[in-house]
Every structure is written in structure tokens, then in C-alpha cells.
Amino acid sequence: MAYSEEIRRRRTFAIVSHPDAGKTTLTEKLLLFGGAIHLAGAVKSNKIRKTATSDWMDIEKQRGISVATSVMAFDYAGHKINILDTPGHQDFAEDTFRTLTAVDSVIIVIDIAKGVEAQTRKLMEVCRMRKTPVIVFVNKLDREGKDPFDLLDEIEEELSIKVRPLSWPIDMGRRFRGVYNIYEEKLDLYTPSKQYVTESIEIKDISSPELEEHIDARLAGRLRADLELIEGVYPRLDAGTYLRGDVAPVFFGSALNNFGVRELLDCFLSIAPPPRPVVAVERTVDPEEESFSGFVFKIHANMDPNHRSCIAFVKVCSGRFERNAAYRHVRLDRLMRFSSPTAFMAQKKETLDEAFAGDIVGLPDTGNFKIGDTLTSGEELHFQGLPSFSPEMFKYIENADPMKAKQLAKGIEQLMDEGVAQLFTNRFNGRKIIGTVGQLQFEVIQYRLLHEYGARCKWEPLSLYKACWIESDNAAALDNFMKRKTQYMALDREGRDVYLADSAYVLTMAQQDFPGIRFHFSSEF
Ligand code: G4P
């Protein structure tokens, strides 16, 4: 196959959702279509079930499952599909955000009963920042839920994106009859307990009396009225607006019943983008360029504490990656060869000989990589990573074993390189502050410092509301602000100034009192 065709047939995307909306179930059904697995239930949930005691070993075991299912690749209808899995537990949200830097599009799963939930909002924010095209799958139509029009309004409002339904449900819950597939102009009928669309009838003209042959007159009348409203309110899907991330096509179905999943996949394959150009500091890199480039978006630590080895996940941005070829690690300015890179084919890992733009390659690593590192055929390129967001929780990290200060410093350094949490150094007293999105990350850090580095840490409480990256065009104003807030000023790992606000009120007051200062809630502005 021609080189450019190899690249164009790739679709690399993530399925994201608030926990429990049905991400794992949908992923599994897609894999079944791809023939990548043959049995429902074969995909282990990546979900980390929080035990009452929050036993880290238990979590670690559960997390182990997610290594194998981190990337699921398979062929379907001439396409090479790469699904990037994301952790279900919200304490690992940063992991998910970073995974989104490696995909070309996203499918968001929303539970019809619950509507837009907190995690979905945050994930959509990341998609918006990166202008990632998004398709929405409204799931669990076999259950009672919100009125579909109300839900569309909610999606538009809460996720700040325009929508365009491409299928429309005919009732729901126990009375769910199926959907009218607007995209394919077909009536797809549902029978409970059957794991597929039981009947698919082409009905191009919805006013045709043929509709009444399949659903009762009341439902047919309502469907016609709904579709008329849809045509009047939501502009027809234009591929450009979808690809720019301005409009999200919406499908309705039931992942558990495998209803509407093939339809979603077929539409996805025809409209979702192949690998997209990637912006580097130096220039924009086109996927079809001959020379190889890629970046590390995720580092997964080894479960075995005796081997501090990791797998660095590299997204190939351009060209072809080959086993044993020499590539330049730009940050270290060093040539490296990889003799056992891995591909992730559904549930197994296997050594790969080559990979193309759009693919994900796993590189065994012993501490050479940091998140955001670039590998190239030789060119000096730096891909722009994802900004850090303000953590939600903060604690001082202290050394609990004076003999092991070095190990602690090294452990903290490496865990931060892996992106486990964020580190700030208070400018006033030099104390180190760890910021996370959830309590679980503190446990992970403490456990890993002990088991992998032999270092003991203890946490000291710190009540902070947000970390804000600050800047100003006026050096004197900035200086004045930092003097006034001297106890609350810190540096992030890149040496940028961060203001640690201890409450929402204090932050609002600071914004009012210092109009010359700009406060940012993410590190890229
Ligand atoms: P997640 O990865 O987004 O967290 O969700 P997951 O797929 O694990 O689904 C969460 C729960 O919702 C599961 O039930 C799953 O069976 C159910 N579910 C998914 N899709 C549908 C659907 O279309 N209709 C209905 N009624 N339920 C659906 P569970 O009881 O939590 O887990 P399990 O014991 O069934 O695995």
C-alpha cells in the first residue's frame, strides 16, 4: 500500500465519558465489530474501583489491567483504527487530558438519564482548546431519561458546542422502538435482548406512509414532528464545521444492547479525520512528511517494583517509525535505537517493525523520557504539549527519613516527569508543594516513593483553592503583586510564576485589586 494511503486510512481517537456512562461497553462493542475480540466481556474495565480502605496495592493491580488496554488497534472496513483508552477514575483525569493530545478526534458518551456530568465538561474543555472534532453518543436509550431536545440544549449550553443530531430516538426506556438514522435515511428498529439493529428499513421520505407499517401512528406522527423541528433548528451537518470542532454530530443508542453502535462507527469512519497536522514550536508538521517525528504523551510505570522500567507511549506525528532505526531524542540531543518497540493490538502487546503517522508505539524506557519529549529522524522539533491545569488539592511534601533525602528528591523528580502530579516550590520558604486532582494521587506518590525509590515522605495539610499562572505587561505591577503576596508565590517546574490563592474570595479580591495582572488557570496562555 502506498505510504500516504497507509496514513490516510488511520483513525486515532479516544472515547471519553464521565464514569459509568458506558465508555467501556461502547469500546467493547467497537472491538467486536473489528473482530479484535470475539466475546462480550473480554475488555476489562479500566475503571479503578475505589475500595473502602483505598488500598493502593489493589488499585495498582486494577491499574495493571489498563496497560494492556491502553491502546486498542484493529482493522475495520479498510481502516486502521486506534482507540486510546483513558482511565475511568477521575483522580487520574490528568492522564486523560494528556491522552487527548495524541488523538485526532473524540467520541463523548453521555448517559441519557444523567446528561452532561462534571468530568465530561472538563474533557470537552480540553477538546475545545485543541479544536478536536467531537461526536456525541447518547447512551442507555433502553432506560428512561431526559427529553432528547432538552438534552441537546444541555449539551450545547454545558459543553459550549453546537450540535447536529444524526439519529433520533423513537421513545425510550421500556417503550424504546429504535432510532431514525438521519445520516443513512433509515429506520433502525430495536428489539430488547437482541444485540443488533433488528430491522433497518430505508425510508428517505419521512412523510411516506411506509413509516406507519413499522411503528404505530402516534410514534410516527411524533417522529415526523421531531424531525421537522430538527431540520428547522439544527443546520445540516457540514464536514468543515465538525472538523474544526464547532459542531458535534449526535447519535442515540444503547451500547449494552449493541444498538446504534455500527451506525456510529460507520459514520465516524466516513467523517472523522485521518492523522492531522501537528503544531511544533518550530513549524507545523504534516503527517505525510517522509521523515519520522513523534512525541511522548504518556508514561506508564512498571508494576514490578524491582524493575523501575516504564513504557513511554509515543504518538507518531509524521512519517514512518522503524524498529532499530536511530532517532534523535531532542531534549537529550542523543541518538537512540529501539529494539523492542511494541504495538497494541486489541488486548495483546506485540513487537512491531514499523508504524505510521497516527499510530501509537510503546517504547520500553528506564528513565530517558518525560511527557512531551520529542523523537525525530534528526530535526530539532518541539511539539507543544498540553498545558497544566490548576490542581484541585495541595499538600506540602516533607522528607520523613533524613538519610534518604537524595532518593526522595530523585523520586519526586521522576514521578513529576511521568506526570503523576504537579510540583510547585514556594518562593518564600522553599517548601515543596504537590498539587493533584484527587486524594488517590497522594497515595500513589507515597507508595511509589517508598517502593521504587526507598524514600519516605509525609504530607502536611495545605488549604489552597487554586494555582494561577500570572503575567503582566507591566513589570512594576507584577513586582508589586509578588511583594504583596510574597507568602503565596511559587514557581512551577518550568520556573513560571504561580500565585497560590487560598480561597475563591481572596482570588476575586486579588483580581479586583490588581487589574494589571492576568490570572490564568492553565499554564499555557
Ligand atoms: P464507563 O466505562 O463509562 O465507566 O461505563 P461502563 O461501560 O462500565 O458502563 C457502566 C454501567 O452501565 C455498566 O453496568 C454497564 O453495563 C451499563 N451500561 C452501559 N451501556 C448501557 C446501555 O446501553 N443500557 C443500560 N441499561 N446499561 C448500560 P454495571 O452494572 O455498572 O456494570 P456491569 O456489572 O454490567 O459490568
XYZ file of C-alpha atoms and ligand atoms in Angstrom:
561
model
C 0.000 0.000 0.000
C 1.242 3.480 -0.844
C 2.751 5.311 2.047
C 0.236 8.163 2.028
C -2.651 5.693 1.831
C -1.347 3.920 4.939
C -1.530 7.199 6.810
C -4.889 8.299 5.416
C -6.595 5.061 6.429
C -5.752 5.613 10.080
C -8.266 6.874 12.618
C -6.858 7.575 16.046
C -9.374 8.599 18.653
C -10.411 8.377 22.284
C -13.747 7.503 23.805
C -14.342 9.624 26.869
C -17.123 9.940 29.391
C -17.972 10.599 32.956
C -17.534 7.311 34.861
C -20.424 4.874 34.294
C -21.849 6.492 31.163
C -20.822 3.437 29.126
C -17.345 4.071 27.708
C -16.068 0.546 28.401
C -19.200 -1.062 26.998
C -19.042 1.001 23.812
C -15.332 0.292 23.367
C -16.003 -3.398 23.684
C -18.751 -3.333 21.067
C -16.484 -1.487 18.662
C -13.803 -4.120 19.183
C -16.344 -6.838 18.472
C -17.136 -5.185 15.139
C -13.481 -5.028 14.340
C -13.155 -8.731 15.079
C -10.440 -7.758 17.530
C -12.236 -9.707 20.245
C -14.854 -12.372 19.923
C -16.569 -12.351 23.244
C -18.518 -9.715 25.099
C -16.951 -9.092 28.491
C -13.458 -9.569 27.096
C -12.487 -5.990 27.667
C -11.635 -5.468 31.272
C -12.953 -2.282 32.646
C -10.198 0.209 33.078
C -12.205 1.540 35.914
C -10.474 1.784 39.216
C -12.920 0.791 41.844
C -12.178 2.666 44.972
C -12.245 0.292 47.882
C -13.348 1.494 51.260
C -9.807 1.430 52.546
C -8.450 2.709 49.273
C -5.784 0.047 49.323
C -3.156 1.204 46.909
C -1.964 -2.309 46.083
C -5.447 -3.139 44.987
C -5.619 -0.031 42.880
C -2.230 -0.843 41.423
C -3.475 -4.260 40.365
C -6.530 -2.765 38.802
C -4.385 -0.200 37.063
C -2.247 -3.012 35.704
C -5.199 -4.053 33.621
C -5.213 -0.713 31.937
C -1.709 -1.116 30.487
C -2.891 -3.878 28.204
C -5.948 -1.969 27.190
C -4.324 1.448 26.909
C -4.378 1.396 23.130
C -6.575 -0.891 21.104
C -5.760 -1.166 17.439
C -7.689 -3.116 14.822
C -8.623 -3.109 11.159
C -12.184 -2.476 10.072
C -13.576 -1.718 6.608
C -10.167 -0.863 5.207
C -9.309 1.447 8.084
C -6.730 1.033 10.787
C -8.437 2.086 13.984
C -6.519 3.117 17.095
C -8.696 3.619 20.154
C -6.878 5.228 23.044
C -8.327 4.270 26.373
C -8.412 6.672 29.271
C -8.595 5.954 32.985
C -12.092 5.860 34.324
C -11.205 7.165 37.759
C -11.371 10.913 37.972
C -8.340 11.156 40.210
C -6.365 10.254 37.100
C -8.026 12.940 34.987
C -4.676 14.478 34.035
C -3.800 11.201 32.316
C -6.929 11.512 30.254
C -6.175 15.104 29.329
C -2.749 14.103 28.100
C -4.120 11.210 26.099
C -6.295 13.737 24.310
C -3.135 15.378 22.931
C -2.473 12.184 20.965
C -5.837 11.736 19.260
C -7.269 13.200 16.097
C -10.876 13.036 17.236
C -13.043 12.072 20.185
C -16.305 10.253 20.874
C -18.043 11.504 24.013
C -20.503 9.140 25.687
C -23.362 10.711 27.626
C -25.877 8.852 29.753
C -29.421 9.848 28.652
C -30.598 9.911 32.263
C -27.685 11.811 33.745
C -26.960 14.236 30.935
C -23.760 16.273 30.959
C -21.675 15.482 34.049
C -18.673 17.195 35.629
C -15.967 15.079 34.042
C -17.476 15.467 30.564
C -17.392 19.240 30.917
C -13.705 19.249 31.756
C -12.838 16.830 28.950
C -14.720 18.950 26.465
C -12.738 21.978 27.597
C -9.566 20.173 26.558
C -11.091 19.221 23.192
C -12.078 22.825 22.637
C -8.593 24.120 23.411
C -7.186 21.772 20.804
C -10.092 22.113 18.348
C -10.545 18.349 18.381
C -13.559 17.136 16.382
C -16.143 15.528 18.657
C -19.017 13.094 18.080
C -21.522 12.558 20.894
C -23.096 9.157 21.591
C -26.116 9.421 23.862
C -26.260 6.063 25.602
C -28.741 3.904 27.534
C -31.834 4.650 25.468
C -33.249 1.384 26.817
C -33.688 3.284 30.073
C -35.848 6.248 30.925
C -34.009 9.506 30.571
C -34.203 13.146 29.684
C -36.209 14.520 26.806
C -33.822 14.386 23.806
C -34.392 18.032 22.849
C -33.715 19.142 26.418
C -30.581 17.041 26.403
C -29.343 18.646 23.179
C -29.885 22.088 24.733
C -27.977 20.945 27.791
C -25.079 19.686 25.666
C -24.924 22.942 23.718
C -25.024 25.017 26.845
C -22.832 22.997 29.156
C -20.243 21.913 26.619
C -20.280 25.150 24.587
C -20.549 23.358 21.275
C -23.237 23.365 18.600
C -24.861 20.007 17.932
C -26.498 18.281 15.000
C -28.445 15.050 15.605
C -27.639 12.353 13.044
C -30.060 9.870 14.553
C -33.229 10.390 16.542
C -34.772 8.145 19.170
C -38.279 6.782 18.900
C -39.379 6.778 22.507
C -37.160 5.394 25.250
C -36.961 3.090 28.224
C -39.284 0.120 28.047
C -41.083 1.691 25.098
C -37.893 2.295 23.108
C -38.604 1.340 19.473
C -35.369 2.319 17.802
C -33.988 5.339 16.017
C -34.479 7.101 12.745
C -30.982 7.210 11.304
C -30.921 10.674 9.740
C -27.415 10.147 8.396
C -28.292 6.987 6.452
C -32.006 7.839 5.995
C -33.091 4.564 7.553
C -35.441 3.412 10.229
C -33.464 1.216 12.656
C -35.710 -0.912 14.834
C -34.885 -2.195 18.271
C -35.875 -5.442 19.919
C -34.863 -5.861 23.552
C -32.324 -8.610 24.150
C -31.229 -8.725 20.508
C -27.685 -7.491 20.198
C -28.129 -5.594 16.943
C -30.483 -3.409 14.933
C -33.217 -5.948 14.259
C -34.542 -4.257 11.145
C -33.144 -1.468 9.068
C -35.570 -0.046 6.539
C -34.592 2.637 4.099
C -37.102 5.488 4.335
C -35.797 8.522 2.521
C -39.059 10.421 2.658
C -40.201 10.513 6.231
C -43.729 11.620 5.203
C -44.194 8.290 3.410
C -47.000 6.137 4.884
C -44.470 3.301 4.933
C -43.396 4.603 8.323
C -46.724 3.508 9.817
C -46.079 -0.032 8.637
C -43.299 -0.280 11.187
C -44.200 1.957 14.100
C -47.605 2.967 15.371
C -49.292 6.112 14.099
C -48.751 8.098 17.288
C -44.991 7.456 17.279
C -44.794 8.070 13.540
C -46.537 11.416 13.940
C -44.226 12.422 16.741
C -41.158 11.343 14.823
C -42.186 13.458 11.836
C -42.761 16.473 14.050
C -39.434 15.966 15.821
C -37.538 15.631 12.545
C -39.189 18.735 11.182
C -38.091 20.627 14.249
C -34.558 19.254 13.930
C -34.313 20.369 10.307
C -35.544 23.808 11.313
C -33.327 24.289 14.337
C -30.054 22.487 13.669
C -28.204 23.291 10.436
C -27.325 20.258 8.308
C -24.003 18.688 9.091
C -21.179 20.330 7.261
C -17.955 18.339 7.426
C -15.941 21.536 7.849
C -17.738 22.681 10.991
C -17.326 19.219 12.513
C -13.630 19.030 11.634
C -12.990 22.464 13.126
C -14.619 21.311 16.339
C -17.511 23.794 16.044
C -20.352 21.290 15.642
C -20.734 17.866 17.246
C -22.872 15.266 15.437
C -25.044 13.370 17.919
C -26.106 9.697 17.811
C -28.534 7.924 20.109
C -28.337 4.258 21.045
C -27.612 1.644 23.643
C -24.082 0.336 23.904
C -25.117 -2.543 26.136
C -27.637 -3.711 23.536
C -25.217 -3.002 20.715
C -27.867 -0.734 19.287
C -26.696 2.121 17.102
C -23.041 1.190 17.515
C -22.301 0.002 13.983
C -24.128 3.063 12.668
C -21.975 5.278 14.855
C -18.808 3.535 13.689
C -19.696 3.738 10.002
C -20.489 7.424 10.202
C -17.398 8.013 12.298
C -15.208 6.370 9.668
C -16.624 8.452 6.901
C -16.372 11.830 8.629
C -13.628 11.568 11.280
C -10.247 12.938 10.275
C -7.166 10.893 9.426
C -3.993 11.988 11.288
C -3.973 15.754 11.451
C -1.023 18.150 11.161
C 0.691 18.693 14.494
C 1.970 22.056 15.661
C 5.564 22.178 16.873
C 7.286 25.275 18.229
C 9.385 25.439 15.068
C 6.713 24.675 12.449
C 3.619 22.651 11.676
C 4.385 19.038 10.848
C 2.326 17.286 8.196
C 1.621 13.577 8.854
C 2.548 12.611 5.309
C 6.055 14.020 5.523
C 8.711 11.395 4.849
C 10.772 11.857 7.980
C 9.651 10.458 11.289
C 8.600 12.572 14.255
C 6.606 11.783 17.363
C 6.129 12.763 20.990
C 5.668 11.075 24.344
C 2.166 11.663 25.725
C 2.046 9.103 28.481
C 4.438 7.146 30.617
C 3.267 4.010 32.321
C 5.280 2.765 35.246
C 6.094 -0.886 35.570
C 4.031 -2.743 38.117
C 7.084 -4.642 39.306
C 8.864 -2.584 41.977
C 12.142 -4.410 41.334
C 12.407 -3.058 37.837
C 11.937 0.637 37.640
C 11.195 0.443 33.957
C 8.368 2.169 32.190
C 6.637 2.191 28.871
C 6.695 5.521 27.098
C 3.753 5.928 24.739
C 4.753 7.767 21.589
C 2.290 9.200 19.093
C 3.769 9.082 15.604
C 3.120 12.538 14.141
C 4.760 12.116 10.746
C 6.487 9.571 8.567
C 7.284 6.003 9.440
C 8.767 4.677 12.662
C 11.059 1.663 12.223
C 12.434 -0.781 14.726
C 16.199 -0.430 15.339
C 16.466 2.813 13.372
C 18.364 5.628 15.088
C 16.169 8.511 16.233
C 17.066 11.739 17.888
C 15.808 12.364 21.399
C 15.623 16.116 21.001
C 15.733 17.160 24.673
C 18.744 14.962 25.437
C 20.201 15.617 21.973
C 21.064 11.958 21.718
C 20.524 9.221 19.159
C 18.554 6.252 20.403
C 17.576 2.922 18.880
C 14.659 0.833 19.967
C 14.957 -2.901 19.531
C 11.643 -3.880 21.058
C 9.008 -1.251 20.404
C 5.508 -2.551 20.993
C 2.255 -2.226 19.151
C -1.001 -2.639 20.971
C -3.331 -4.888 19.040
C -6.548 -5.038 20.970
C -5.539 -6.912 24.077
C -2.082 -8.078 23.285
C 1.163 -6.250 23.052
C 3.480 -7.309 20.285
C 6.797 -6.159 18.921
C 6.372 -4.011 15.871
C 8.686 -3.446 12.937
C 7.133 -0.276 11.654
C 4.427 2.209 12.487
C 2.928 5.146 10.618
C 1.690 8.606 11.472
C -1.403 8.196 13.634
C -0.130 5.058 15.368
C 0.928 4.705 18.972
C 4.221 2.987 19.732
C 5.216 1.727 23.181
C 8.887 2.178 23.996
C 10.386 0.395 26.987
C 12.240 3.029 28.973
C 14.415 3.300 32.016
C 14.066 6.976 32.751
C 15.056 8.691 29.497
C 11.648 10.080 28.726
C 9.460 12.817 30.100
C 5.958 13.664 28.992
C 6.199 15.928 25.958
C 9.601 14.675 24.754
C 10.079 14.662 21.002
C 11.748 11.990 18.863
C 12.655 12.751 15.249
C 14.704 11.488 12.323
C 17.110 14.312 13.138
C 15.268 17.600 13.028
C 15.081 19.889 16.038
C 11.362 19.876 16.805
C 9.420 20.523 19.978
C 5.764 19.553 19.952
C 3.543 21.661 22.097
C 2.127 19.595 24.881
C -0.927 20.098 26.918
C -0.898 22.915 29.443
C -1.064 22.028 33.109
C -4.338 22.866 34.779
C -4.627 24.160 38.279
C -4.679 21.188 40.643
C -7.634 20.768 42.963
C -5.758 19.569 46.051
C -2.455 20.649 47.537
C -0.137 19.293 50.202
C 3.334 20.041 51.422
C 5.621 17.088 50.849
C 8.190 16.513 53.582
C 11.044 14.086 53.963
C 10.303 11.501 56.649
C 13.718 9.842 56.506
C 16.683 12.249 56.652
C 19.031 9.522 55.366
C 17.103 9.286 52.129
C 16.849 12.921 51.052
C 18.538 12.250 47.726
C 16.281 9.336 46.890
C 13.266 11.439 47.747
C 14.387 14.302 45.521
C 15.066 11.905 42.653
C 11.779 10.083 43.141
C 9.785 13.300 43.159
C 11.617 14.498 40.069
C 10.919 11.299 38.124
C 7.324 10.943 39.191
C 6.695 14.518 38.087
C 8.370 13.730 34.730
C 5.854 10.947 34.376
C 3.114 13.457 35.006
C 1.811 11.826 38.187
C 1.129 15.236 39.768
C 2.391 18.830 39.723
C 5.188 20.256 41.799
C 5.429 23.849 42.978
C 8.126 25.406 45.100
C 7.062 28.112 47.497
C 9.285 31.138 46.820
C 9.004 32.379 50.369
C 10.115 29.328 52.324
C 11.356 26.966 49.601
C 8.955 24.205 50.657
C 7.780 21.781 48.023
C 4.085 21.569 47.282
C 2.421 18.741 45.375
C -0.805 19.514 43.566
C -3.195 16.789 42.405
C -6.742 16.373 41.161
C -7.623 13.783 43.779
C -6.645 12.196 47.061
C -5.704 8.948 45.339
C -2.697 10.560 43.683
C -1.150 11.402 47.067
C -1.430 7.742 47.980
C 0.102 6.702 44.677
C 3.047 9.060 45.172
C 3.716 7.982 48.743
C 3.529 4.320 47.810
C 5.716 4.612 44.767
C 8.337 6.758 46.512
C 8.694 4.064 49.123
C 8.614 1.013 46.867
C 10.530 2.305 43.891
C 12.933 4.795 45.471
C 13.161 3.653 49.069
C 12.157 7.135 50.155
C 9.668 8.015 52.825
C 7.548 11.113 52.573
C 4.894 12.640 54.750
C 2.170 15.041 53.822
C 1.341 18.251 55.592
C -2.012 19.819 55.051
C -2.255 22.927 52.980
C -5.527 24.581 52.283
C -5.441 26.224 48.895
C -8.138 26.975 46.384
C -6.288 27.304 43.078
C -2.904 27.745 41.477
C -2.924 30.650 38.991
C -0.204 31.322 36.500
C 0.246 35.081 36.468
C 1.624 37.566 33.971
C 1.540 41.271 33.280
C 2.774 43.704 30.648
C 3.808 45.971 33.474
C 6.936 44.723 35.258
C 6.471 47.109 38.181
C 2.868 45.936 38.713
C 3.998 42.321 38.663
C 6.767 43.052 41.099
C 4.380 44.872 43.408
C 1.902 41.979 43.296
C 4.591 39.433 44.101
C 5.799 41.509 47.026
C 2.313 41.887 48.431
C 1.593 38.174 48.029
C 5.064 37.006 48.850
C 3.955 34.091 51.036
C 1.653 32.812 48.317
C 4.058 32.955 45.397
C 5.542 29.772 43.992
C 7.400 28.548 40.948
C 6.276 25.657 38.796
C 8.809 23.189 37.389
C 9.437 25.373 34.355
C 10.185 28.341 36.609
C 6.948 30.180 35.848
C 5.353 32.368 38.480
C 2.318 30.869 40.143
C 0.041 32.537 42.660
C -1.499 30.153 45.174
C -4.874 31.547 46.160
C -6.219 30.173 49.398
C -9.886 30.878 48.703
C -12.201 31.933 45.912
C -12.847 35.156 47.771
C -9.175 36.033 48.084
C -8.694 35.331 44.392
C -11.592 37.578 43.393
C -10.212 40.341 45.616
C -6.752 39.934 44.084
C -8.237 40.177 40.598
C -10.038 43.372 41.600
C -7.134 44.962 43.442
C -4.535 44.197 40.784
C -6.151 44.945 37.431
C -2.763 44.964 35.708
C -2.213 41.274 36.434
C -3.657 38.486 34.327
C -4.569 35.309 36.201
C -4.606 32.038 34.243
C -5.930 28.687 35.364
C -3.744 26.747 32.976
C -0.046 27.067 32.267
C -0.438 27.910 28.574
C -1.936 31.248 27.731
P -17.742 3.520 31.922
O -16.682 2.730 31.226
O -18.140 4.765 31.181
O -17.488 3.806 33.360
O -19.092 2.652 31.896
P -19.332 1.111 31.636
O -19.230 0.781 30.201
O -18.557 0.300 32.607
O -20.869 1.064 31.980
C -21.378 1.408 33.248
C -22.636 0.621 33.544
O -23.637 0.979 32.601
C -22.436 -0.878 33.405
O -23.276 -1.501 34.339
C -22.978 -1.161 32.016
O -23.416 -2.481 31.848
C -24.107 -0.175 31.931
N -24.475 0.179 30.547
C -23.654 0.524 29.521
N -24.370 0.776 28.406
C -25.662 0.602 28.725
C -26.879 0.697 27.990
O -26.918 0.990 26.805
N -28.016 0.438 28.692
C -28.033 0.090 30.001
N -29.189 -0.147 30.573
N -26.895 -0.015 30.720
C -25.742 0.227 30.097
P -22.760 -2.005 35.757
O -23.914 -2.703 36.369
O -22.128 -0.890 36.492
O -21.600 -2.965 35.390
P -21.637 -4.434 34.878
O -21.697 -5.234 36.113
O -22.829 -4.574 33.984
O -20.350 -4.558 34.136
